[in-house]
Coordinates of C-alpha atoms in Angstrom, one line a residue:
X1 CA -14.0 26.3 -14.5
X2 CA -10.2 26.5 -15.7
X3 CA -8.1 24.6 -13.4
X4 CA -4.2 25.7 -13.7
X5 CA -1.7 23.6 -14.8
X6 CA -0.2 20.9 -12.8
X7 CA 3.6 21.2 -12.3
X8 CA 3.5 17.5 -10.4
X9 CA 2.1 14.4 -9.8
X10 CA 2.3 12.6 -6.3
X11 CA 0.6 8.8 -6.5
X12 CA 0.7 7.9 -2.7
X13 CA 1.2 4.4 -2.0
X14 CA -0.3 2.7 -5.0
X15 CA -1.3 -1.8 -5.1
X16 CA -1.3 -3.3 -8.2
X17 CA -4.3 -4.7 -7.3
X18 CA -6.0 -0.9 -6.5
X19 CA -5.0 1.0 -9.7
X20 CA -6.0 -0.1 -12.7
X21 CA -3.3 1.7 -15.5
X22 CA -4.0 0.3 -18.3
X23 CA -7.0 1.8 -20.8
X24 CA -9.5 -0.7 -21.1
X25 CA -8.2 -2.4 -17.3
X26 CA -10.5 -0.3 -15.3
X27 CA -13.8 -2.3 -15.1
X28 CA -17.5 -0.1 -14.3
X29 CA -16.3 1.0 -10.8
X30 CA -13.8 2.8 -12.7
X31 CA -10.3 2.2 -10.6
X32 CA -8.6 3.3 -13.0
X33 CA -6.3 6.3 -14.0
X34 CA -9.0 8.7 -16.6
X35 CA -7.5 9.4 -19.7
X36 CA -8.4 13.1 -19.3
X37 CA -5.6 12.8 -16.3
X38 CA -3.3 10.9 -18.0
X39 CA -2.9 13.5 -20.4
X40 CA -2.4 16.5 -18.3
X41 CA 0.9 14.5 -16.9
X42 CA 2.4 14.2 -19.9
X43 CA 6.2 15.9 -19.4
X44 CA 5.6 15.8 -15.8
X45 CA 7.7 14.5 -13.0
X46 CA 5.8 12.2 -10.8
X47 CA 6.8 11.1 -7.6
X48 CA 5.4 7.6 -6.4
X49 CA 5.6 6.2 -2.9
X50 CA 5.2 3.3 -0.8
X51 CA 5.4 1.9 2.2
X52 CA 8.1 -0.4 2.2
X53 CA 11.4 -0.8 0.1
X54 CA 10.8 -2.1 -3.8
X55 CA 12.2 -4.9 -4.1
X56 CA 16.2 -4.7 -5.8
X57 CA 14.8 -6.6 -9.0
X58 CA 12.4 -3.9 -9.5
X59 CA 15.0 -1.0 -8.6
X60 CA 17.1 -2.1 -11.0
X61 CA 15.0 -2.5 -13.8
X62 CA 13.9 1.2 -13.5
X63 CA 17.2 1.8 -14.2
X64 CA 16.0 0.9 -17.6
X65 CA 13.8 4.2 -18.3
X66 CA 17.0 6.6 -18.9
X67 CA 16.7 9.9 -18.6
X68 CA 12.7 9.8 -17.7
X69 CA 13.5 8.3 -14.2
X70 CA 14.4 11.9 -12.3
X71 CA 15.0 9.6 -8.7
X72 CA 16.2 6.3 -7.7
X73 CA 13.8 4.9 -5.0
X74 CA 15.2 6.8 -1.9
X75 CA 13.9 7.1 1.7
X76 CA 11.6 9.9 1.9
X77 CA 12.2 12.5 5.1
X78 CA 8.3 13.5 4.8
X79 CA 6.9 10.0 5.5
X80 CA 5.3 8.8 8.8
X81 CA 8.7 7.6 10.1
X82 CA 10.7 10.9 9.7
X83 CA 12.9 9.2 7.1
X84 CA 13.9 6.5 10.1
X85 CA 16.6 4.2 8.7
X86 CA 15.8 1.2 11.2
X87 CA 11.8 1.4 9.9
X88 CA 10.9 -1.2 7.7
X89 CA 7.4 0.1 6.9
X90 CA 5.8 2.8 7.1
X91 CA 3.1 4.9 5.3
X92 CA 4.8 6.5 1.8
X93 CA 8.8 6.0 3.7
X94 CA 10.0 5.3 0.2
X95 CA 9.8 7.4 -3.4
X96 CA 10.9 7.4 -6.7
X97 CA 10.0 10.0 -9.4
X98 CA 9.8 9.5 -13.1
X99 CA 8.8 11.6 -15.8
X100 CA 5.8 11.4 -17.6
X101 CA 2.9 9.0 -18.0
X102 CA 4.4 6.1 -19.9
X103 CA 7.2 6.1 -17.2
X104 CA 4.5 5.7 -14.7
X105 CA 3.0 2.8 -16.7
X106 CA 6.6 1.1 -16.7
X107 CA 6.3 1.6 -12.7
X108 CA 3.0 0.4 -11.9
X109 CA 3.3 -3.1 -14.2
X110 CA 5.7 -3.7 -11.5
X111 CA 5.1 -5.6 -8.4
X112 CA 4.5 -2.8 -5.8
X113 CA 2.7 -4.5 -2.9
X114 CA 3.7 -4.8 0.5
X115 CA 6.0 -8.1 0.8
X116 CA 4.5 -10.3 3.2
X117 CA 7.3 -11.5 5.8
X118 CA 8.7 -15.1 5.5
X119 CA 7.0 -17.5 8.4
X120 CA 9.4 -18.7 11.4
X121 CA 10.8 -22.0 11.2
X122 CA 8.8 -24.9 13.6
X123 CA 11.1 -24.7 15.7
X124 CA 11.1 -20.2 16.6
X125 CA 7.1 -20.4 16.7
X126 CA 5.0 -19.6 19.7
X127 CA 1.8 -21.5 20.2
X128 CA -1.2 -19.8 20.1
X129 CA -4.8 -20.4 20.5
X130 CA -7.5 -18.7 21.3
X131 CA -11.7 -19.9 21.1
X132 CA -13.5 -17.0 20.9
X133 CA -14.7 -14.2 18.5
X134 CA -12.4 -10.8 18.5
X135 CA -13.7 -7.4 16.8
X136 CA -11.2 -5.2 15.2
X137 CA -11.4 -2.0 14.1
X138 CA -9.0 -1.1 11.2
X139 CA -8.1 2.8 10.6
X140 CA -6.2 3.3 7.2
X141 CA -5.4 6.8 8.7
X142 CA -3.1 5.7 11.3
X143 CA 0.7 4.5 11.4
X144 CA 1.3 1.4 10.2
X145 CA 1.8 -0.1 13.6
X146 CA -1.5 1.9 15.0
X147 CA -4.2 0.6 12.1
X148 CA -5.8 -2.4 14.0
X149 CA -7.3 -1.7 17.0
X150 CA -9.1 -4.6 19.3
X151 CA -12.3 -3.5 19.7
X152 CA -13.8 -6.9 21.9
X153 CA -13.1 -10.2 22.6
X154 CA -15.5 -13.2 23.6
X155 CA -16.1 -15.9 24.9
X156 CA -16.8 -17.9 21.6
X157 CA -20.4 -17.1 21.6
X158 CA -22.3 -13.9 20.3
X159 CA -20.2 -10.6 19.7
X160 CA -22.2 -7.8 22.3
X161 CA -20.4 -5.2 19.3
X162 CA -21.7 -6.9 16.2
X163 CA -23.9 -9.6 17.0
X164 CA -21.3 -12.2 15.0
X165 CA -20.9 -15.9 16.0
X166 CA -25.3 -16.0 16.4
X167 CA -25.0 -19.0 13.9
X168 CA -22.3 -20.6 15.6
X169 CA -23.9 -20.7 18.7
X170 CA -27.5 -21.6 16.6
X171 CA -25.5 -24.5 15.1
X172 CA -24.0 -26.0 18.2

């Protein structure tokens, strides 16, 4: 059936690691972007998000696409936060649009994952330990903050939720 037009593109939170843009990138489970929609953005604006801010190397080298970048990263008063200026992360809190599908290549060669936070010094580190086997749940769906949920803990022998930590207690 005929489909109309699109008059936008939204890519919500895209990894490096999850979209494969380049043709020929995209192994047999086929992460990539099809052709078939790479052509129906061509003269399109697209709007990307994520969930954190890019990092100011990045920002600045989209600079470098001209006229075909339509917004510098800004926050985005949509996202899971509201647009909350004291939230570091949270689900698609950031965007920047381009223009077209070769300005979307030029975004997604960039480093768009989540930065993973610098560790404490020795000295600012609580100790921790725990002997034992802990079932999580983990709900893409949620808030940031709200995705992991503790499901059990145990005493270091076998999980009554998934049966793990059988061997361990087999082995010792």
């Amino acid at each position: 059936q005929d489909l109309p037009e699109p008059h936008m593109c939204i890519l919500f939170m895209p990894d490096r690691h999850d979209v494969a843009f380049e043709s020929g990138a995209a192994n047999s489970d086929s992460r990539g972007i099809p052709p078939e929609a790479l052509e129906l953005l061509v003269g399109l604006p697209i709007v990307v998000s994520t969930c954190f801010k890019l990092p100011a190397r990045t920002a600045k080298s989209l600079e470098s696409l001209g006229n075909l970048l339509l917004l510098r990263e800004t926050r985005c008063p949509f996202s899971s936060s509201a647009g909350d200026a004291h939230s570091q992360f949270s689900d698609n809190c950031w965007i920047v649009a381009v223009r077209g599908p070769d300005a979307l290549g030029f975004v997604l060669q960039h480093d768009i994952e989540i930065p993973c936070p610098s560790p404490l010094p020795e000295d600012q580190r609580l100790p921790a330990v725990f002997w034992g086997i802990l079932d999580l749940k983990y709900d893409s769906s949620k808030p940031v903050l709200e995705r992991v949920r503790v499901l059990e803990t145990g005493d270091g022998r076998i999980s009554k939720f998934s049966g793990d930590g059988a061997a361990i207690q087999d082995l010792m």
